[in-house]
mmCIF file of C-alpha atoms in Angstrom:
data_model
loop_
_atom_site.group_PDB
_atom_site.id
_atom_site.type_symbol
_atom_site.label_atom_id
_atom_site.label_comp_id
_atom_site.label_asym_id
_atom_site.label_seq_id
_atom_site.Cartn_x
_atom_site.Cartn_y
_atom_site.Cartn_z
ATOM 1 C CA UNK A 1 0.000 0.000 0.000
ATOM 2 C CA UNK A 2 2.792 1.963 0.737
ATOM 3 C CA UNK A 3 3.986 1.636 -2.975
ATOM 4 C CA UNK A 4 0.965 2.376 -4.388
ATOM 5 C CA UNK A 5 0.986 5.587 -2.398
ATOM 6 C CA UNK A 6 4.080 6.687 -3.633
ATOM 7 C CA UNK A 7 3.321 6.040 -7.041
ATOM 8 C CA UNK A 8 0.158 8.059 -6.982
ATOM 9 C CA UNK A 9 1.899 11.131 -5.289
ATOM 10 C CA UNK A 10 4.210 11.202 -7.813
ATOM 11 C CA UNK A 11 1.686 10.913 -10.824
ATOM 12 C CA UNK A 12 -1.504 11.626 -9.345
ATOM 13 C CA UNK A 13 -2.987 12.704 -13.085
ATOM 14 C CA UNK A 14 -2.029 9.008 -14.573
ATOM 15 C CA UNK A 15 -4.616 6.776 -15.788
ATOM 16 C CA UNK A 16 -3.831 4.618 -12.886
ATOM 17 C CA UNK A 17 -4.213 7.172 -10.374
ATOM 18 C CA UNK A 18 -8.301 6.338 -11.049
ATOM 19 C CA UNK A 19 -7.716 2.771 -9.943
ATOM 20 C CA UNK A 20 -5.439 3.987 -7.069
ATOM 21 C CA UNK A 21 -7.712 6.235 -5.477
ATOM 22 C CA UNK A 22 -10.712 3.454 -5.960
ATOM 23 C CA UNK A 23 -8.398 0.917 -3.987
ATOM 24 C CA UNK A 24 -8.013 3.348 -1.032
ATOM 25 C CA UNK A 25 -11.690 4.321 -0.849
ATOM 26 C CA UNK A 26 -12.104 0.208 -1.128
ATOM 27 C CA UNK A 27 -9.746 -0.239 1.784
ATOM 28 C CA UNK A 28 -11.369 2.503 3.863
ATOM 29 C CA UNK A 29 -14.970 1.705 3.729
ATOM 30 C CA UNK A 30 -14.426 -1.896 5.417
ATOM 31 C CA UNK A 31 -13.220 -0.387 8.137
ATOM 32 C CA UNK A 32 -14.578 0.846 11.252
ATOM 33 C CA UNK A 33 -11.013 2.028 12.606
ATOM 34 C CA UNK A 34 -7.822 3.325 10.960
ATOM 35 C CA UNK A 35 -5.202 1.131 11.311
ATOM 36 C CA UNK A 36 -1.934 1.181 9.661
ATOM 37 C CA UNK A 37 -3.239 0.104 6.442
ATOM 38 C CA UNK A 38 -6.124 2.221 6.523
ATOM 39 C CA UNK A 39 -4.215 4.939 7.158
ATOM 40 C CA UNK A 40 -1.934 4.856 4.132
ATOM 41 C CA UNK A 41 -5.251 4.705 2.276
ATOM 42 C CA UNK A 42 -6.233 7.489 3.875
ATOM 43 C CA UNK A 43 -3.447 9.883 3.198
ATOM 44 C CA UNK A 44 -3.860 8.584 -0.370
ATOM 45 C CA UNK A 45 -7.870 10.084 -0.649
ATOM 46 C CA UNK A 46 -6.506 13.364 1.121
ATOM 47 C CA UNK A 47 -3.782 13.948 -1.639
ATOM 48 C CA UNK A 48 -6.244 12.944 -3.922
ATOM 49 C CA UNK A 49 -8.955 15.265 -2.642
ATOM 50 C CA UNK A 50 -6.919 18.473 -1.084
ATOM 51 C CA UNK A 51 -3.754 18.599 -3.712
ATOM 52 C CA UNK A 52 -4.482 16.567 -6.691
ATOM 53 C CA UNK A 53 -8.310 17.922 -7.116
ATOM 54 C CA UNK A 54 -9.769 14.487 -7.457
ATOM 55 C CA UNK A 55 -13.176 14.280 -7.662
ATOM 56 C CA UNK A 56 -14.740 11.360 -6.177
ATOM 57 C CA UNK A 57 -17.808 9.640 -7.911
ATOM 58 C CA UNK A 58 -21.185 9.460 -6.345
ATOM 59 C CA UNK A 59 -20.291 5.874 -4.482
ATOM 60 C CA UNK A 60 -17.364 6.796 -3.684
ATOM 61 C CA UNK A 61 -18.133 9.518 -2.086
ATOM 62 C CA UNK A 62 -21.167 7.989 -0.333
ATOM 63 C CA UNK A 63 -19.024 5.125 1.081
ATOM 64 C CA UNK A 64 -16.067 7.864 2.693
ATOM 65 C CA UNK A 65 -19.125 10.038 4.355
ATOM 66 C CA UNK A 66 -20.895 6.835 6.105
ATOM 67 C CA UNK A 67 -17.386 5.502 6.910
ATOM 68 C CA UNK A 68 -16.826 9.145 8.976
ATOM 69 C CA UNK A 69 -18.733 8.362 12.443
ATOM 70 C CA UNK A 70 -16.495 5.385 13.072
ATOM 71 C CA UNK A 71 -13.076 7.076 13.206
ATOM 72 C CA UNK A 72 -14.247 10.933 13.644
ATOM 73 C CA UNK A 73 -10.618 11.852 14.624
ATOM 74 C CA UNK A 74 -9.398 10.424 11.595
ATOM 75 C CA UNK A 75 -11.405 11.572 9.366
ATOM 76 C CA UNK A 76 -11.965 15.099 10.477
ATOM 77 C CA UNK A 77 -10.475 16.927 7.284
ATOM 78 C CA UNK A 78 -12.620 15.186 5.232
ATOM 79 C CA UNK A 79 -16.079 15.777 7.540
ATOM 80 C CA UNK A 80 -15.445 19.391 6.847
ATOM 81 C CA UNK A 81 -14.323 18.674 2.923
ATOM 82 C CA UNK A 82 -17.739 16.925 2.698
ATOM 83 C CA UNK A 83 -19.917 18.632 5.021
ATOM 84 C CA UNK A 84 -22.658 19.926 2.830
ATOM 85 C CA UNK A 85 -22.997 16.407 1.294
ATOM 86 C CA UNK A 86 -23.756 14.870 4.667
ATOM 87 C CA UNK A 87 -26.818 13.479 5.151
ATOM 88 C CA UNK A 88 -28.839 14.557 8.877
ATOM 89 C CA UNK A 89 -28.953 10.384 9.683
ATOM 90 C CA UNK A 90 -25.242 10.475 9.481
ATOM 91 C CA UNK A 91 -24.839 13.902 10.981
ATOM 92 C CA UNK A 92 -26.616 12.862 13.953
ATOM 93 C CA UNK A 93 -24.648 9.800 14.710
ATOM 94 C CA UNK A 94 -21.384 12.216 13.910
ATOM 95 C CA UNK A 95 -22.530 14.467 16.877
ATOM 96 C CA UNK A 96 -24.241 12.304 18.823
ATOM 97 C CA UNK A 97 -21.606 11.204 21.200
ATOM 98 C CA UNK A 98 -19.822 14.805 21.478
ATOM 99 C CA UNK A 99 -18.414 13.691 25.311
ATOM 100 C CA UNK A 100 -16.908 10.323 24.493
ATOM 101 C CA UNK A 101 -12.878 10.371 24.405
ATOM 102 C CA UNK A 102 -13.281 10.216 20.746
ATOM 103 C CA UNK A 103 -15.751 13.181 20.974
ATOM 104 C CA UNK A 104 -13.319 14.799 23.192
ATOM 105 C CA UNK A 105 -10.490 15.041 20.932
ATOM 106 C CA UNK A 106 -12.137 16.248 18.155
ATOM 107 C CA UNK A 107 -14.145 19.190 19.835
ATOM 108 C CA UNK A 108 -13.187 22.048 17.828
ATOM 109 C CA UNK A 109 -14.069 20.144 14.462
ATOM 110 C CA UNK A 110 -17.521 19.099 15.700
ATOM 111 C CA UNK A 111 -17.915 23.107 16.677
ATOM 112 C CA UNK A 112 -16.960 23.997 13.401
ATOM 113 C CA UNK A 113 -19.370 21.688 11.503
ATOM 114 C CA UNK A 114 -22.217 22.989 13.860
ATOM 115 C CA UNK A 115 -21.204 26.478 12.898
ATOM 116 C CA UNK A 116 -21.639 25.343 9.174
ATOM 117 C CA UNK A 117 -23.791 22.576 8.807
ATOM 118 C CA UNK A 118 -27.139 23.320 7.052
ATOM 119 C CA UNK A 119 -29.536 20.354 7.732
ATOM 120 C CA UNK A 120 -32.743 19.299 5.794
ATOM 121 C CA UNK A 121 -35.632 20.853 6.258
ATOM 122 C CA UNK A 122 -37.542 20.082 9.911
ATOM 123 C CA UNK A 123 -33.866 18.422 10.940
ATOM 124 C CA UNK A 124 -32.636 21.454 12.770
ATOM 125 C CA UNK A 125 -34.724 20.564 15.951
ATOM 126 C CA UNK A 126 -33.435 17.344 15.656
ATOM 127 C CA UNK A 127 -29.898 18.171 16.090
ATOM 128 C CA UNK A 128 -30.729 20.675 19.063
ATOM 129 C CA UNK A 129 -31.908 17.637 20.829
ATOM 130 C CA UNK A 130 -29.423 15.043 19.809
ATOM 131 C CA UNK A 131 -26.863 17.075 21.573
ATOM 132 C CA UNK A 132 -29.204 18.627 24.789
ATOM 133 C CA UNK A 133 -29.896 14.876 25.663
ATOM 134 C CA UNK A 134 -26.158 14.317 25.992
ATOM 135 C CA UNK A 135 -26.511 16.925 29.298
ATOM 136 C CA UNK A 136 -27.625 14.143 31.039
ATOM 137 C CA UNK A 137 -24.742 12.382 31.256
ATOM 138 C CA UNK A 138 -20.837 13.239 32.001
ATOM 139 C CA UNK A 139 -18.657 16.062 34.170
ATOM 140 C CA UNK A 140 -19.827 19.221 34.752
ATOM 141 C CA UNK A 141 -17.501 20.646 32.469
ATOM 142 C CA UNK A 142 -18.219 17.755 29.927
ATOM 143 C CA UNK A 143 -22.060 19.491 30.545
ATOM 144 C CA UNK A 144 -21.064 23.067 30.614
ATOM 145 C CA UNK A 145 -19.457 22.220 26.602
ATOM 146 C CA UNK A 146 -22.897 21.104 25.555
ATOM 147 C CA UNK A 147 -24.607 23.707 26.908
ATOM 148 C CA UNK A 148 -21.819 26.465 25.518
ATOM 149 C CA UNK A 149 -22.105 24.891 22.065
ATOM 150 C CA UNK A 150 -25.876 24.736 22.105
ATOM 151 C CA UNK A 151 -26.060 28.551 23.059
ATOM 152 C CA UNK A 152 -23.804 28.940 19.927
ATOM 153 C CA UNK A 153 -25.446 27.642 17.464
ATOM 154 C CA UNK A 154 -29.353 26.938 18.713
ATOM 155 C CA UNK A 155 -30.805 29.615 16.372
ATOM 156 C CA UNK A 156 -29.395 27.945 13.782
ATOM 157 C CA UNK A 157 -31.335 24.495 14.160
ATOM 158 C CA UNK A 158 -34.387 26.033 15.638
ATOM 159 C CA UNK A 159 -36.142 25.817 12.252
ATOM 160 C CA UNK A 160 -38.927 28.153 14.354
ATOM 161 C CA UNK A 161 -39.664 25.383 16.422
ATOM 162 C CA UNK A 162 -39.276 27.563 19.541
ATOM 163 C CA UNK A 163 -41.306 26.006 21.889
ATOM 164 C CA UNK A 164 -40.030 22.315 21.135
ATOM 165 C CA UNK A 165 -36.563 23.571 22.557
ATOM 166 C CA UNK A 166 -38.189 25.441 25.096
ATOM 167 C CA UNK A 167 -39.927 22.448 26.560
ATOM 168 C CA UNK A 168 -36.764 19.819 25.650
ATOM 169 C CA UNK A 169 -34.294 22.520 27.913
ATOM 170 C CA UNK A 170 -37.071 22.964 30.584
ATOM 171 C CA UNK A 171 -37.053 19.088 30.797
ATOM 172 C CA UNK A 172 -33.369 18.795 31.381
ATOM 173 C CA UNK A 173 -33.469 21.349 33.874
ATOM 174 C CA UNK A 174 -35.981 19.528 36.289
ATOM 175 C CA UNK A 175 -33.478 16.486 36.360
ATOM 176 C CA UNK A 176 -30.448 18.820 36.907
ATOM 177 C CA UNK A 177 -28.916 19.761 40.441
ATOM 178 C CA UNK A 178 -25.819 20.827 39.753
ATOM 179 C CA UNK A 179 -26.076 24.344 40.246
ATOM 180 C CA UNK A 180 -23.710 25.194 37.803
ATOM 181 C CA UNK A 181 -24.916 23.329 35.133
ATOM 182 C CA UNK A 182 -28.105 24.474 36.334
ATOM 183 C CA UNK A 183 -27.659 27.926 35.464
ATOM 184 C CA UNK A 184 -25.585 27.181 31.998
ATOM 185 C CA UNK A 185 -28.973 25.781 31.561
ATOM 186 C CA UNK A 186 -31.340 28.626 32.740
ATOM 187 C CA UNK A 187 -28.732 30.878 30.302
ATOM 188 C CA UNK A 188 -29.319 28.502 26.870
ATOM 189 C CA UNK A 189 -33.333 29.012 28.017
ATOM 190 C CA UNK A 190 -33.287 32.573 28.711
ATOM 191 C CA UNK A 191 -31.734 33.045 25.250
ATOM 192 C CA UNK A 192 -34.326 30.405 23.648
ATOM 193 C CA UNK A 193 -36.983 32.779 25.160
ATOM 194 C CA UNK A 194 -35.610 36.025 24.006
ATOM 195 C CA UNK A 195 -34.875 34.881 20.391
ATOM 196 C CA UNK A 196 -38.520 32.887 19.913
ATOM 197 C CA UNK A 197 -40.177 36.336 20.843
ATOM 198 C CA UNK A 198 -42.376 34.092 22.578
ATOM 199 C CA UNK A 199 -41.958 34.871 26.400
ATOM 200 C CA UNK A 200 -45.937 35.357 26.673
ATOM 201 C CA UNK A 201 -46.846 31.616 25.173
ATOM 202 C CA UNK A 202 -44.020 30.073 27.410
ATOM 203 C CA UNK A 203 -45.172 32.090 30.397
ATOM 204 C CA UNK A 204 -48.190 30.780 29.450
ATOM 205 C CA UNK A 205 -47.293 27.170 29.448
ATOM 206 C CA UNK A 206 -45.455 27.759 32.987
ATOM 207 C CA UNK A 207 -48.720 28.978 34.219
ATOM 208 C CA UNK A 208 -50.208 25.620 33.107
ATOM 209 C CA UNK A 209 -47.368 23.852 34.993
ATOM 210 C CA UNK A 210 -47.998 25.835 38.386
ATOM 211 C CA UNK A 211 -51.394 23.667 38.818
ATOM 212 C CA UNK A 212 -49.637 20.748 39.028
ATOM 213 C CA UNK A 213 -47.757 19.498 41.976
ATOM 214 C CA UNK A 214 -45.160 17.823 40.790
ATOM 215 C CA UNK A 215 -44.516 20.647 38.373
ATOM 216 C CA UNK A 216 -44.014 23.041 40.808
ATOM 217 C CA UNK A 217 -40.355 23.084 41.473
ATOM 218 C CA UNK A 218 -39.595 23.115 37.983
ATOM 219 C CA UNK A 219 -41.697 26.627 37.356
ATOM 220 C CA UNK A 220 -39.525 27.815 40.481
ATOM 221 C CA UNK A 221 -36.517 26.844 38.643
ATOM 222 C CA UNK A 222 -36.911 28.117 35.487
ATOM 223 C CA UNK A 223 -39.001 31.590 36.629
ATOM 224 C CA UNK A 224 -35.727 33.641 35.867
ATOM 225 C CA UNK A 225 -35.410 32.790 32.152
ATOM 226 C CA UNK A 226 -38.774 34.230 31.711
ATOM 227 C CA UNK A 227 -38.416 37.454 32.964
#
């Protein structure tokens, strides 16, 4: 594999490069981890792709993106290369273990994929609530980086669906007692409720809550967001 790396970055316009490239993509898509082979393929679709302008077919291309979630760290460069071509099921899975040491050690990519990534239609929610759920789980400061990366980038997946995220934050907050995470949480809803423009319907909705019992300490909780 080695060889057939060095041939292609010496003649990466050859009629073999074609067959080359193919063979790495081949290599890469049976494999749920890079390993020493796989990563000589891999540097062989990055030449390909970032200095020799390949341009993968639609299969191709397909295979790389769905092979992404298994080795995120790996495969980083190319996540952003092909971000608008990602499709929300894989998206999801990309970001849907943000926390994990994998997760951890690509951080700044998955913030810079939220920044960009423009989801189907009715998907933004989705994504909003993909990574919320993951507050239930992990450090405080693995809880604080959800909640500082969903006050980035929430309108951008809120799709208008204001009072979904209302109601999925408010729902985190009545299982959260960590007062610090509590009130990175009370922030992300106090800015939910100043962008939707809809403070009176969510007071409303609170005021709903307040009849029942065992809602009561979760009106009390979240009372300063709404003023």
């Amino acid at each position: 594999m080695q060889l057939l790396k060095e041939e292609y970055m010496h003649s990466p316009h050859l009629d073999s490069s074609i067959v080359i490239v193919q063979h790495a993509v081949d290599l890469l898509k049976i494999r749920t981890k890079i390993d020493a082979v796989g990563m000589v393929a891999l540097e062989i679709l990055k030449y390909a792709l970032f200095t020799a302008n390949y341009v993968l077919d639609h299969n191709s291309k397909e295979d790389i993106i769905s092979s992404i979630k298994y080795d995120i760290y790996h495969y980083k460069d190319i996540l952003v290369f092909f971000l608008s071509d990602v499709p929300i099921t894989e998206f999801l899975e990309i970001i849907g273990n943000v926390n994990s040491p994998t997760g951890k050690s690509v951080r700044s990519t998955i913030r810079t994929i939220l920044a960009e990534y423009v989801p189907e239609e009715n998907n933004g929610p989705t994504v909003f609530t993909t990574l919320l759920a993951q507050v239930k789980e992990g450090t405080v400061s693995d809880k604080l980086f959800i909640i500082n990366l969903l006050r980035d980038v929430f309108e951008r997946y809120a799709e208008g669906a204001w009072i979904t995220l209302f109601l999925k934050t408010a729902e985190i907050i009545a299982n959260e007692e960590k007062e610090e995470v509590l009130q990175g949480l009370l922030q992300l809803l106090k800015d939910i409720v100043e962008k939707s423009q809809l403070r009176k319907k969510m007071k409303s909705i609170c005021k709903e809550w307040s009849a029942n019992p065992k809602l009561q300490k979760l009106v009390k909780k979240i009372s300063s967001a709404l003023k």
